[in-house]
Coordinates of C-alpha atoms in Angstrom, one line a residue:
Chain A
X1 CA -11.2 1.0 -14.1
X2 CA -8.4 1.5 -12.5
X3 CA -9.9 0.6 -9.2
X4 CA -9.8 -2.2 -7.3
X5 CA -13.3 -2.5 -5.2
X6 CA -13.5 -4.7 -1.4
X7 CA -16.2 -6.1 0.3
X8 CA -17.2 -6.2 2.9
X9 CA -16.4 -2.7 4.9
X10 CA -15.9 -4.8 7.8
X11 CA -16.0 -8.1 9.2
X12 CA -17.3 -10.1 12.7
X13 CA -15.7 -13.5 13.1
X14 CA -15.5 -15.8 16.2
X15 CA -12.7 -17.6 16.5
X16 CA -12.2 -20.7 14.8
X17 CA -14.2 -19.3 12.1
X18 CA -13.9 -18.7 8.8
X19 CA -13.0 -14.9 7.2
X20 CA -13.6 -14.1 3.6
X21 CA -12.9 -11.0 2.1
X22 CA -14.0 -10.1 -1.5
X23 CA -12.3 -8.0 -4.4
X24 CA -13.3 -7.1 -8.1
X25 CA -11.2 -5.3 -10.2
X26 CA -11.7 -4.3 -14.2
X27 CA -8.5 -3.3 -15.7
X28 CA -7.6 -6.3 -17.3
X29 CA -3.7 -5.5 -17.7
X30 CA -3.5 -6.2 -13.6
X31 CA -1.2 -9.6 -12.9
X32 CA -0.1 -9.1 -9.5
X33 CA -2.5 -9.2 -6.8
X34 CA -1.0 -9.2 -3.0
X35 CA -3.2 -8.8 0.2
X36 CA -1.6 -6.4 2.5
X37 CA -2.2 -6.7 6.2
X38 CA -2.0 -3.8 8.8
X39 CA -2.2 -3.5 12.4
X40 CA -2.9 -0.2 14.3
X41 CA 0.1 2.4 14.1
X42 CA 2.0 -0.2 11.4
X43 CA 2.1 0.2 7.7
X44 CA 0.7 -2.2 5.7
X45 CA 2.8 -5.8 5.5
X46 CA 2.4 -8.5 2.7
X47 CA 0.2 -11.6 3.2
X48 CA 0.1 -13.7 0.4
X49 CA -0.1 -12.9 -3.1
X50 CA -1.0 -14.5 -6.5
X51 CA -0.2 -14.1 -9.9
X52 CA -3.1 -14.9 -12.6
X53 CA -1.9 -18.2 -14.1
X54 CA -3.1 -20.1 -10.9
X55 CA -6.4 -20.3 -9.2
X56 CA -5.5 -20.4 -5.7
X57 CA -2.4 -20.3 -3.5
X58 CA -2.6 -21.2 0.5
X59 CA -0.1 -20.4 3.0
X60 CA -0.8 -21.4 6.7
X61 CA -4.2 -20.5 7.3
X62 CA -4.4 -17.9 4.4
X63 CA -5.5 -18.4 0.7
X64 CA -6.3 -16.4 -2.3
X65 CA -8.9 -17.4 -4.5
X66 CA -9.0 -16.1 -8.0
X67 CA -11.3 -16.5 -10.7
X68 CA -9.7 -14.7 -13.7
X69 CA -12.9 -14.6 -16.0
X70 CA -14.7 -13.0 -13.4
X71 CA -12.0 -10.6 -12.4
X72 CA -12.6 -11.0 -8.5
X73 CA -9.9 -12.9 -6.1
X74 CA -10.7 -13.5 -2.5
X75 CA -8.7 -13.8 0.5
X76 CA -9.9 -16.8 2.7
X77 CA -8.8 -17.0 6.3
X78 CA -9.3 -20.7 7.9
X79 CA -9.6 -20.9 11.8
X80 CA -9.9 -17.4 12.4
X81 CA -7.7 -16.0 15.8
X82 CA -8.1 -13.0 17.6
X83 CA -4.6 -12.5 16.5
X84 CA -5.8 -11.9 13.3
X85 CA -7.9 -8.7 14.0
X86 CA -6.6 -6.1 11.3
X87 CA -7.1 -4.2 8.8
X88 CA -6.7 -6.0 4.9
X89 CA -6.1 -4.9 1.7
X90 CA -6.4 -6.3 -1.6
X91 CA -4.1 -4.6 -4.2
X92 CA -3.0 -5.3 -7.7
X93 CA -0.4 -4.1 -9.8
X94 CA 0.3 -4.2 -13.7
X95 CA 3.9 -5.3 -13.9
X96 CA 4.8 -2.9 -16.4
X97 CA 4.2 -0.2 -14.4
X98 CA 6.7 1.0 -12.3
X99 CA 5.4 -0.7 -8.9
X100 CA 2.0 1.0 -8.5
X101 CA -0.1 -0.6 -6.0
X102 CA -3.9 0.4 -6.4
X103 CA -5.7 -0.6 -3.3
X104 CA -8.9 -1.9 -2.3
X105 CA -10.7 0.3 0.5
X106 CA -10.0 -2.0 3.2
X107 CA -11.8 -4.4 5.3
X108 CA -11.3 -4.1 9.2
X109 CA -11.6 -7.7 10.6
X110 CA -12.5 -8.1 14.3
X111 CA -11.9 -11.9 15.6
X112 CA -13.8 -12.6 19.1
X113 CA -12.7 -15.0 21.3
Chain B
X2 CA 14.5 -8.1 10.2
X3 CA 15.3 -4.6 8.1
X4 CA 12.3 -2.4 8.1
X5 CA 11.3 0.8 6.3
X6 CA 11.8 3.7 9.2
X7 CA 9.6 7.2 8.7
X8 CA 9.9 10.2 10.6
X9 CA 8.4 12.2 12.2
X10 CA 6.0 9.9 13.4
X11 CA 3.3 12.9 13.3
X12 CA 3.9 16.4 11.6
X13 CA 1.6 19.2 12.3
X14 CA 1.7 22.2 9.8
X15 CA 0.2 25.1 9.3
X16 CA -1.8 25.7 5.6
X17 CA 0.7 27.2 3.1
X18 CA 3.9 25.7 5.1
X19 CA 6.3 23.1 3.3
X20 CA 6.8 19.7 5.0
X21 CA 9.7 17.4 4.1
X22 CA 8.6 13.9 5.4
X23 CA 11.5 11.1 6.0
X24 CA 11.9 8.1 5.1
X25 CA 14.3 5.6 5.4
X26 CA 14.2 2.6 3.2
X27 CA 16.0 -0.8 3.2
X28 CA 19.2 -0.5 2.3
X29 CA 20.0 -2.7 -0.3
X30 CA 16.4 -2.1 -2.5
X31 CA 16.6 0.2 -5.2
X32 CA 12.8 1.1 -5.7
X33 CA 10.9 3.7 -3.8
X34 CA 7.4 4.8 -3.3
X35 CA 5.2 7.4 -1.8
X36 CA 1.3 6.3 -0.7
X37 CA -1.1 8.4 1.0
X38 CA -4.3 7.7 2.8
X39 CA -6.7 10.1 3.9
X40 CA -8.7 9.1 7.2
X41 CA -11.4 6.4 6.3
X42 CA -10.2 5.6 2.7
X43 CA -8.0 3.6 0.4
X44 CA -4.0 3.7 0.5
X45 CA -3.5 5.3 -2.8
X46 CA -0.4 5.9 -4.6
X47 CA 1.5 8.9 -5.3
X48 CA 5.2 8.4 -6.8
X49 CA 7.8 5.7 -7.6
X50 CA 11.2 6.4 -7.7
X51 CA 14.2 4.5 -9.4
X52 CA 17.6 5.3 -10.4
X53 CA 17.3 9.1 -9.1
X54 CA 14.3 10.0 -10.9
X55 CA 10.8 9.5 -10.9
X56 CA 9.3 6.5 -12.5
X57 CA 5.4 7.2 -12.2
X58 CA 3.3 9.4 -10.5
X59 CA -0.7 9.4 -9.9
X60 CA -2.5 12.4 -10.7
X61 CA -2.5 13.4 -6.9
X62 CA 1.3 14.3 -7.4
X63 CA 1.0 17.4 -9.1
X64 CA 3.7 20.5 -8.6
X65 CA 3.2 21.1 -5.2
X66 CA 5.0 17.7 -4.3
X67 CA 8.6 16.7 -5.2
X68 CA 10.9 13.7 -4.0
X69 CA 14.6 13.5 -3.5
X70 CA 17.0 10.9 -2.3
X71 CA 19.6 13.2 -1.3
X72 CA 22.0 11.0 0.0
X73 CA 22.7 7.3 -0.1
X74 CA 20.1 6.4 2.7
X75 CA 17.3 9.0 2.6
X76 CA 14.1 9.3 0.6
X77 CA 12.4 12.0 1.2
X78 CA 8.9 13.9 0.0
X79 CA 8.3 17.4 0.3
X80 CA 4.8 19.2 -0.3
X81 CA 5.7 23.0 -1.1
X82 CA 2.3 24.6 -0.2
X83 CA 0.7 22.3 2.3
X84 CA -3.3 22.4 2.2
X85 CA -5.9 21.2 4.4
X86 CA -7.1 18.7 2.2
X87 CA -3.4 17.4 2.3
X88 CA -4.0 15.8 5.5
X89 CA -3.6 12.2 5.9
X90 CA -1.4 9.3 6.8
X91 CA 1.7 9.3 4.4
X92 CA 3.4 5.4 3.7
X93 CA 7.0 4.9 2.2
X94 CA 7.7 1.9 1.1
X95 CA 10.6 0.3 -0.8
X96 CA 11.6 -3.0 -2.6
X97 CA 14.3 -4.9 -4.2
X98 CA 13.1 -4.9 -7.7
X99 CA 10.2 -4.6 -9.6
X100 CA 8.0 -7.5 -11.2
X101 CA 8.5 -10.6 -9.9
X102 CA 10.2 -10.0 -7.0
X103 CA 8.0 -6.9 -6.3
X104 CA 7.6 -7.1 -2.4
X105 CA 6.8 -3.6 -1.0
X106 CA 7.8 -3.1 2.0
X107 CA 5.7 -0.2 4.2
X108 CA 6.9 2.3 6.9
X109 CA 5.0 2.5 9.7
X110 CA 3.6 6.2 8.1
X111 CA 3.8 9.5 8.9
X112 CA 0.7 11.4 10.1
X113 CA 0.8 15.0 8.7
X114 CA -2.0 17.2 10.3
X115 CA -2.7 20.7 8.0
X116 CA -4.2 23.3 10.2

């Protein structure tokens, strides 16, 4: 019940295309859903996050779509660029916990020029 | 930009030895965390720490693990007697608060190799 399932495991997109990564969860106590971006040799860095009181959040080329009834959320990267090539992790937190983030398995995104 | 720093970047040890992984969180942060990532697997929560005590720990964080904030800047993870399966990347993170301000900033990690 604590799991967050992420797909796909890897994704190849052409420059300018849309990258879509999906996550699903079961624990209805989760109430904070961040996405982290990780480049090789670096730690995960927060990219964008959403709370379940909204269905969508957009920051620049990055958008989170959230479907509370389906317990699913997704990251859309518009106009994907080679510099977006990285590993992306979705995560979830129950804010009554002490900061415990539950991560998805990660998606390796490759954007070809 | 402030960052979480971790040392060493790579630690090699023999099975059964003790290791201490070190982290310097962002200076005004009050919450500290350790996560680990076994190669090819997802990032897993180990422990959170606030006000000089453990706030929450996972089932992975057994008696072989301990955390400490020995001074005002360092935050350490000790593994008493390492096992082969402890080989992983260990990430330290810190946050100013939990809840609405809970942006966790991660260090670059320490790769632990147990031989």
